Amino acid sequence: MLAAVAITLPRWPLIGRRAELEIFEKALCSDERAGLLIHGPAGVGKTRLADECREWAAASGHPTEHVTGSRTTALLPLGAVVALLAAGLGRPDPDGQVNMVALFEETRRALDERHHGRRLVTVADDASLLDAASLALLGYLAAQGTIFLIATVRSGEPVPDLLTGLWRDGRVERVDLEDLSRTQLDTLLHLALGGPIEAGAGREFWEVTTGNPLYVHELVLGALGSGALVERSGVWHLEDRLPATSRLLDLVEQRIGDLSAEARSVVELLALCQPLELGHLETAAPVGVLESLERAGLVTIAVADGEVRLAHPLHGEVIRAAMPRLRARAILLAEAERLETSYPADGPAALRIAVWRLDAGGRPDPDVLVRGAYLARDAHDFRVVRRLIEAVPGEQLDAAGALLLGEALYELGVFDEAERVLALGQEQPSSEHVALRLAVTRSKNAHWGLCQPETALAINAGARAVITAPPLAEQLVADEAAVLMFSGHPDRALAVLERIVGHDQRTRVVRAIVGAVALAVTGRTADAVTTAEAGFADHTALGDELAIAHPATHVINQVFALTEAGRLAEAEQLARAGAEIVASQRVPIAQIWFAANLGRVATLQGRVATARRYYAEAAGLALLNRFGGPRRMALSGLALAHAMLGQTDAAAQALAERATVPAFGFLGPEQQLADAWTAVVSRRPREAAQHLRSAAAQAASTGHRVTESWLLHDLMRTCGEDTSARLRELAGVCDSPLVAARARHAVAARARDARGLADAAGDFEAQGAMLLAAEAASGAAEAFSRAGDRRAATAARRRASALGADCEGAVTPGLVPEAAVPLTGREREIAMLAAEGMASKDIAERLYLSVRTVDNHLQHAYAKLGVSSRAGLARALGSGT
Amino acid sequence: MTPEQITLVQSSFARLGPELPALATRFYQELFGRDPALRALFTTDLAVQKVRFAEKLAEIVRAMPRLGELLGHTHALGARHVGYGVRAVDYRTVGDALLAALAAVLGDSFDAPTREAWDIAYNLMAETMLEGAASARPLGSR
């Protein structure tokens, strides 16, 4: 039986939140602000504050709306924001796709029109439970000024990146709510009960609730209902102990457990399907029941639109958790049927129906599932794509559906299953577009997922036999080139790309993905950078279509091209920015590539410990997401970094782990750096040289020119082998300053040309390649010293050690350990005084020496330290002699 | 609040007696010392203001045991303060100033239980004034 409530409250008092409410009012009145983020623990009053904000907005003439995230609505993209889809679900194109950008834009226009440009104040309760597409839509509408977003996020739940981003940009205000203080609790009790409370009872409320407002609310209403809290001569007393539960959830459960059967059926209906119209609920339960539920603070009825919902998300959680599965299923299916008979099938209600059917374990309309899957795919939410398409009955899965599912499976790393689904899809009748994408996706899965480039080429050839007309045929040619490029044949890839004559945007995009890498690795780095940039622009303009890689791929290519061009700082900066974006969008493959490229850049920069960290991250992500090829490459980089740090065992261990992963041709010659350097650090120089020579030969035969220069340069660095002739040739055919610097280094080293080595050090340093610069400077020191120029030798040695200091503990054969600066005691004493700015005369007086003796000592110190002025002396002595 | 706390507030206020103007003076000193910017919100002559403050406080303390009557006073008072440009955060400053003034004027008799009673009483006043303010705020004003 629903407990009778002793007193009727106009409204539960709002205590301690007025300042936050003012923050909202101010934000809403400012066009600079797009929303308010309310953050805090469960029961602290986030929903209540959001409701107050909404009411204030409504009273001041703003239209308002309410969306709630839940595990149920998260099942279907945009399922939570159905109420906002003023323009419907968007019209799918002939291939069944919905253009997300167009849908968002239509929604914006429809809302602006409906509300005459007034911002729609939208409460998103439990925003961290919203699906990615819903969040994207809310973010878009907020940024456009169509809605003002009030989002609540429970402590411990992730704050959606979208909100963090808006907050960081100053577009969203954030308030962090805390439980009430003892004083605030007293005020709350006083106002809720309408008079003073006996001291012991007040203390007990404080001890049990520690000021959590929802807890207080549940407890007070519960105690009033059970008769534990009673008024005698104007003062409230506790006749009974408060319920001995320490958990808010238990308390809510207890309160809901006390409801009558009729009241219970109402809250259950709301927990699954809210919001519901008052009129509908009135047919389901007597009016009195609804009234008593409202009085008990369990449901709220919006005056404006007569929508009924549960007063608090926690109530919904408790009710759903306690509901038998079969009962939930029956309610959901009944509601779905009711909506189906009263709303058009293609309106927003279709989404709600599908959500309910899905949640009930039933069979929603396959059309709605597929459309939802497209939306999820646009939001890169492949888990949802998979769940939705797998709910489509097998016999109803057409080629387009198979493509969606196959792609999702590939992205999720379920390669065998992806191969099966995509092969089945190819057997279905389909448009040429879909047929093309099936072929491209299947070949990508075979190549990248299953690590079988030969299979991928066969799939590609099969498709080319069927699809022969441009422009689609040309995309298959681009795909062939992709397989060749990423299995270690850049020269052949470039030759295949030559066969493409078409220029439509999609072809350009696919072409750029392969072309940028191929150009970079073959030594045309400037073209590679431009190609990657143009590819990104084209891809963005094209919209994100199926069967083309993520747009971030172009950014990864640009990073790679910049690295090959020796523009290391630019490469690093771009990669970091890109990594942050794809991490927030959860695109594992792009995350892996950014991490691996950051490792690569750090290796060339000589920041070997950083390189180790990035490669380890890439290897971990690749393992987690089951990408064999990238994992193999990351493990190669990891072994290389370990070896350069002198960590013999760890390097060998990384190589051993790599041996468990199938071979992968992309940048194959570069991967052998790992074997070579592990041999170097294990003091097996002949083996190292063999690895480097054979890898260089392989690179030469496949067109990996920049890689070849890296390998040959390392052959010189680690084994002292003269590779200058070929390095010069490579510098002649590559536009990369890094390749040129390597050649210059090798040529000068061969000639023991001290100046040339110092210049090479300068070149490397300018590119940010500090380890190579340090090694070249070290070589210069030796050459100067051989030529008898002691001062220049010392200067070069100092430079080498300064550059080496940036290399995070790298130990390579080319780095000469720094000799202690060989000043005598007297030289040091005099040098220190001179460095402090004391004149020779004063030094002489102080040390009882002649000025001449002082100058002699100083000259020796200058020569030994490789400096020529007192300022230089100060620098040299200041940096740790 | 407990009945004992209501009694404490009323009895300590009664003890002020002729010192009530001194409390008002001290209150404004404490208030403007804490936030000089608040002075600009008071347009009336401060001497008049002090008298009003003392009268209002006396009314509210008197009404303390009867919530309905208390709300009648505080809601109206809060609504009026919106017009003065008082914000929610200012209420904290006012409370600190009031407690400091009471401590200064009452001296040793302002002991810990009395302070706690006043702290709770003031919070009740402030929250209900803010309630009154909320219903009176010019809506949608830009």
Coordinates of N, CA, C and O in Angstrom, one line a residue, chain A residues 189-274:
Chain A
L189 N 15.4 20.5 6.7 CA 14.5 19.7 7.5 C 13.4 20.7 8.1 O 12.2 20.4 8.1
H190 N 13.9 21.9 8.5 CA 13.0 22.9 9.0 C 11.9 23.2 8.0 O 10.7 23.3 8.4
L191 N 12.3 23.5 6.8 CA 11.4 23.9 5.8 C 10.5 22.7 5.3 O 9.3 22.8 5.0
A192 N 11.1 21.5 5.2 CA 10.4 20.4 4.7 C 9.3 20.0 5.7 O 8.2 19.6 5.4
L193 N 9.6 20.0 7.0 CA 8.7 19.6 8.0 C 7.8 20.7 8.5 O 6.8 20.5 9.1
G194 N 8.2 22.0 8.3 CA 7.4 23.1 8.6 C 7.6 23.5 10.1 O 6.8 24.3 10.6
G195 N 8.6 23.1 10.7 CA 8.8 23.5 12.1 C 10.1 22.9 12.7 O 10.8 22.1 12.0
P196 N 10.4 23.2 13.9 CA 11.6 22.7 14.5 C 11.6 21.2 14.7 O 10.5 20.5 14.8
I197 N 12.8 20.6 14.9 CA 12.9 19.2 15.1 C 13.7 19.0 16.4 O 14.6 19.8 16.7
E198 N 13.4 17.9 17.0 CA 14.0 17.6 18.3 C 15.5 17.3 18.0 O 15.8 16.7 17.0
A199 N 16.4 17.7 18.9 CA 17.8 17.7 18.7 C 18.3 16.3 18.3 O 19.1 16.2 17.3
G200 N 17.9 15.3 19.0 CA 18.4 13.9 18.7 C 18.0 13.5 17.3 O 18.8 12.9 16.6
A201 N 16.8 13.8 16.9 CA 16.3 13.4 15.6 C 17.1 14.1 14.5 O 17.5 13.5 13.5
G202 N 17.3 15.4 14.7 CA 18.1 16.2 13.7 C 19.5 15.6 13.6 O 20.0 15.4 12.5
R203 N 20.1 15.2 14.7 CA 21.4 14.6 14.7 C 21.4 13.2 13.9 O 22.3 12.9 13.1
E204 N 20.4 12.5 14.2 CA 20.3 11.2 13.5 C 20.2 11.3 12.0 O 20.8 10.6 11.2
F205 N 19.4 12.3 11.5 CA 19.3 12.5 10.1 C 20.7 12.9 9.5 O 21.0 12.4 8.4
W206 N 21.4 13.7 10.3 CA 22.7 14.1 9.8 C 23.7 12.9 9.7 O 24.4 12.7 8.7
E207 N 23.6 12.1 10.8 CA 24.6 11.0 10.8 C 24.3 10.0 9.7 O 25.2 9.4 9.1
V208 N 23.0 9.7 9.5 CA 22.6 8.7 8.5 C 22.9 9.2 7.1 O 23.4 8.5 6.2
T209 N 22.5 10.5 6.8 CA 22.6 11.0 5.4 C 23.8 11.7 5.0 O 24.1 11.9 3.8
T210 N 24.6 12.2 6.0 CA 25.7 13.1 5.8 C 25.4 14.2 4.7 O 26.3 14.6 4.0
G211 N 24.2 14.6 4.7 CA 23.8 15.8 4.0 C 23.5 15.5 2.5 O 23.3 16.4 1.7
N212 N 23.3 14.2 2.1 CA 23.0 13.9 0.7 C 21.5 14.2 0.5 O 20.6 13.6 1.1
P213 N 21.1 15.2 -0.3 CA 19.7 15.7 -0.4 C 18.7 14.6 -0.8 O 17.7 14.5 -0.2
L214 N 19.1 13.7 -1.7 CA 18.1 12.7 -2.1 C 17.9 11.7 -1.0 O 16.8 11.3 -0.7
Y215 N 19.0 11.4 -0.3 CA 18.9 10.5 0.9 C 18.0 11.1 1.9 O 17.1 10.4 2.4
V216 N 18.1 12.4 2.2 CA 17.3 13.1 3.1 C 15.8 13.0 2.7 O 14.9 12.7 3.4
H217 N 15.6 13.3 1.4 CA 14.3 13.3 0.8 C 13.6 11.9 1.0 O 12.5 11.8 1.5
E218 N 14.3 10.8 0.6 CA 13.8 9.5 0.7 C 13.5 9.2 2.2 O 12.5 8.6 2.5
L219 N 14.4 9.5 3.0 CA 14.4 9.2 4.4 C 13.2 9.9 5.1 O 12.4 9.3 5.9
V220 N 13.1 11.2 4.8 CA 12.0 12.0 5.5 C 10.7 11.5 5.0 O 9.8 11.2 5.8
L221 N 10.5 11.3 3.7 CA 9.2 10.9 3.2 C 8.9 9.5 3.7 O 7.8 9.1 4.0
G222 N 9.9 8.6 3.7 CA 9.7 7.3 4.2 C 9.3 7.3 5.7 O 8.4 6.6 6.1
A223 N 10.0 8.1 6.5 CA 9.7 8.1 7.9 C 8.4 8.7 8.2 O 7.7 8.3 9.1
L224 N 8.0 9.7 7.4 CA 6.6 10.3 7.6 C 5.6 9.2 7.2 O 4.6 9.1 8.0
G225 N 5.8 8.5 6.2 CA 4.9 7.5 5.7 C 4.7 6.4 6.8 O 3.6 5.9 7.0
S226 N 5.9 6.0 7.3 CA 5.8 4.8 8.3 C 5.4 5.3 9.7 O 5.2 4.4 10.6
G227 N 5.3 6.6 9.9 CA 4.9 7.0 11.2 C 6.0 7.1 12.2 O 5.8 7.3 13.4
A228 N 7.3 7.0 11.7 CA 8.4 7.1 12.6 C 8.7 8.5 12.9 O 9.2 8.8 14.0
L229 N 8.3 9.4 12.0 CA 8.6 10.8 12.3 C 7.2 11.5 12.5 O 6.3 11.5 11.7
V230 N 7.0 12.0 13.8 CA 5.7 12.6 14.1 C 5.9 13.9 14.8 O 6.9 14.2 15.4
E231 N 4.8 14.7 14.7 CA 4.8 16.1 15.3 C 4.1 16.0 16.6 O 3.0 15.5 16.7
R232 N 4.7 16.5 17.7 CA 4.0 16.7 18.9 C 4.2 18.1 19.4 O 5.3 18.5 19.6
S233 N 3.1 18.8 19.7 CA 3.1 20.2 20.1 C 4.2 21.0 19.3 O 5.0 21.7 19.9
G234 N 4.1 21.0 18.0 CA 4.9 21.8 17.1 C 6.3 21.4 16.9 O 7.1 22.1 16.3
V235 N 6.7 20.3 17.5 CA 8.1 19.8 17.3 C 8.1 18.4 16.8 O 7.3 17.6 17.2
W236 N 9.0 18.2 15.8 CA 9.1 16.9 15.2 C 10.0 16.0 16.0 O 11.0 16.3 16.4
H237 N 9.5 14.7 16.2 CA 10.2 13.7 16.9 C 10.4 12.4 16.1 O 9.5 12.1 15.3
L238 N 11.4 11.7 16.4 CA 11.5 10.4 15.8 C 11.1 9.4 16.8 O 11.6 9.2 17.9
E239 N 10.0 8.6 16.5 CA 9.5 7.6 17.4 C 10.3 6.3 17.3 O 10.3 5.5 18.2
D240 N 11.0 6.2 16.2 CA 11.6 4.9 15.8 C 13.0 5.3 15.3 O 13.2 6.4 14.8
R241 N 13.9 4.3 15.3 CA 15.2 4.5 14.6 C 14.9 4.7 13.1 O 13.9 4.1 12.6
L242 N 15.8 5.5 12.5 CA 15.7 5.5 11.0 C 16.1 4.2 10.4 O 16.8 3.4 11.1
P243 N 15.6 3.8 9.2 CA 16.0 2.5 8.7 C 17.5 2.4 8.7 O 18.3 3.3 8.4
A244 N 17.9 1.2 9.2 CA 19.4 1.0 9.4 C 20.1 0.6 8.1 O 20.8 -0.4 8.1
T245 N 19.9 1.4 7.1 CA 20.6 1.1 5.8 C 21.6 2.2 5.5 O 21.3 3.4 5.7
S246 N 22.7 1.8 5.1 CA 23.7 2.8 4.9 C 23.8 3.2 3.4 O 24.5 4.1 3.0
R247 N 23.0 2.5 2.6 CA 23.1 2.8 1.1 C 21.8 3.4 0.6 O 20.7 3.0 0.9
L248 N 22.1 4.5 -0.1 CA 20.9 5.2 -0.7 C 20.1 4.3 -1.6 O 18.8 4.3 -1.5
L249 N 20.7 3.4 -2.3 CA 20.0 2.5 -3.2 C 19.0 1.6 -2.4 O 17.9 1.4 -2.8
D250 N 19.5 1.1 -1.3 CA 18.7 0.2 -0.4 C 17.5 1.0 0.0 O 16.4 0.4 0.0
L251 N 17.7 2.3 0.3 CA 16.6 3.1 0.8 C 15.5 3.3 -0.2 O 14.3 3.1 0.0
V252 N 16.0 3.6 -1.5 CA 15.1 3.8 -2.6 C 14.3 2.4 -2.8 O 13.1 2.4 -3.0
E253 N 15.1 1.3 -2.8 CA 14.4 0.0 -3.0 C 13.3 -0.2 -2.0 O 12.2 -0.6 -2.3
Q254 N 13.7 0.2 -0.7 CA 12.7 0.0 0.4 C 11.4 0.8 0.1 O 10.3 0.3 0.2
R255 N 11.6 2.0 -0.3 CA 10.4 2.9 -0.6 C 9.6 2.4 -1.7 O 8.4 2.4 -1.7
I256 N 10.3 1.9 -2.7 CA 9.5 1.4 -3.9 C 8.9 0.1 -3.6 O 7.8 -0.2 -4.0
G257 N 9.6 -0.7 -2.8 CA 9.0 -2.0 -2.3 C 7.7 -1.8 -1.6 O 6.9 -2.7 -1.5
D258 N 7.5 -0.6 -0.9 CA 6.3 -0.4 -0.2 C 5.1 0.0 -1.0 O 4.0 0.2 -0.5
L259 N 5.3 0.2 -2.3 CA 4.2 0.7 -3.1 C 3.1 -0.3 -3.3 O 3.3 -1.5 -3.3
S260 N 1.9 0.2 -3.6 CA 0.8 -0.7 -3.9 C 1.0 -1.3 -5.3 O 1.8 -0.7 -6.1
A261 N 0.3 -2.3 -5.7 CA 0.5 -3.0 -7.0 C 0.2 -2.0 -8.1 O 0.9 -1.9 -9.1
E262 N -0.8 -1.2 -7.9 CA -1.2 -0.2 -9.0 C -0.1 0.8 -9.2 O 0.3 1.1 -10.3
A263 N 0.3 1.4 -8.0 CA 1.4 2.4 -8.1 C 2.6 1.8 -8.7 O 3.3 2.5 -9.5
R264 N 2.9 0.6 -8.3 CA 4.1 0.0 -8.8 C 4.1 -0.2 -10.3 O 5.1 0.0 -11.0
S265 N 2.9 -0.6 -10.8 CA 2.9 -0.8 -12.3 C 3.1 0.6 -13.0 O 3.7 0.6 -14.1
V266 N 2.7 1.7 -12.4 CA 2.9 3.0 -13.0 C 4.4 3.3 -13.0 O 4.9 3.7 -14.1
V267 N 5.0 3.1 -11.9 CA 6.5 3.5 -11.9 C 7.3 2.5 -12.8 O 8.3 2.9 -13.4
E268 N 6.8 1.3 -12.9 CA 7.6 0.4 -13.8 C 7.4 0.8 -15.2 O 8.4 0.8 -16.0
L269 N 6.2 1.2 -15.6 CA 6.0 1.7 -17.0 C 6.9 2.9 -17.3 O 7.5 3.0 -18.3
L270 N 6.9 3.8 -16.3 CA 7.8 5.0 -16.5 C 9.2 4.7 -16.5 O 10.0 5.2 -17.3
A271 N 9.7 3.7 -15.7 CA 11.1 3.4 -15.6 C 11.6 2.9 -17.0 O 12.7 3.1 -17.4
L272 N 10.7 2.2 -17.7 CA 11.1 1.7 -19.0 C 10.8 2.6 -20.2 O 11.6 2.6 -21.1
C273 N 9.8 3.4 -20.1 CA 9.3 4.1 -21.3 C 9.1 5.6 -21.1 O 8.5 6.2 -22.0
Q274 N 9.6 6.1 -20.0 CA 9.3 7.5 -19.8 C 10.0 8.4 -20.9 O 11.0 8.0 -21.5

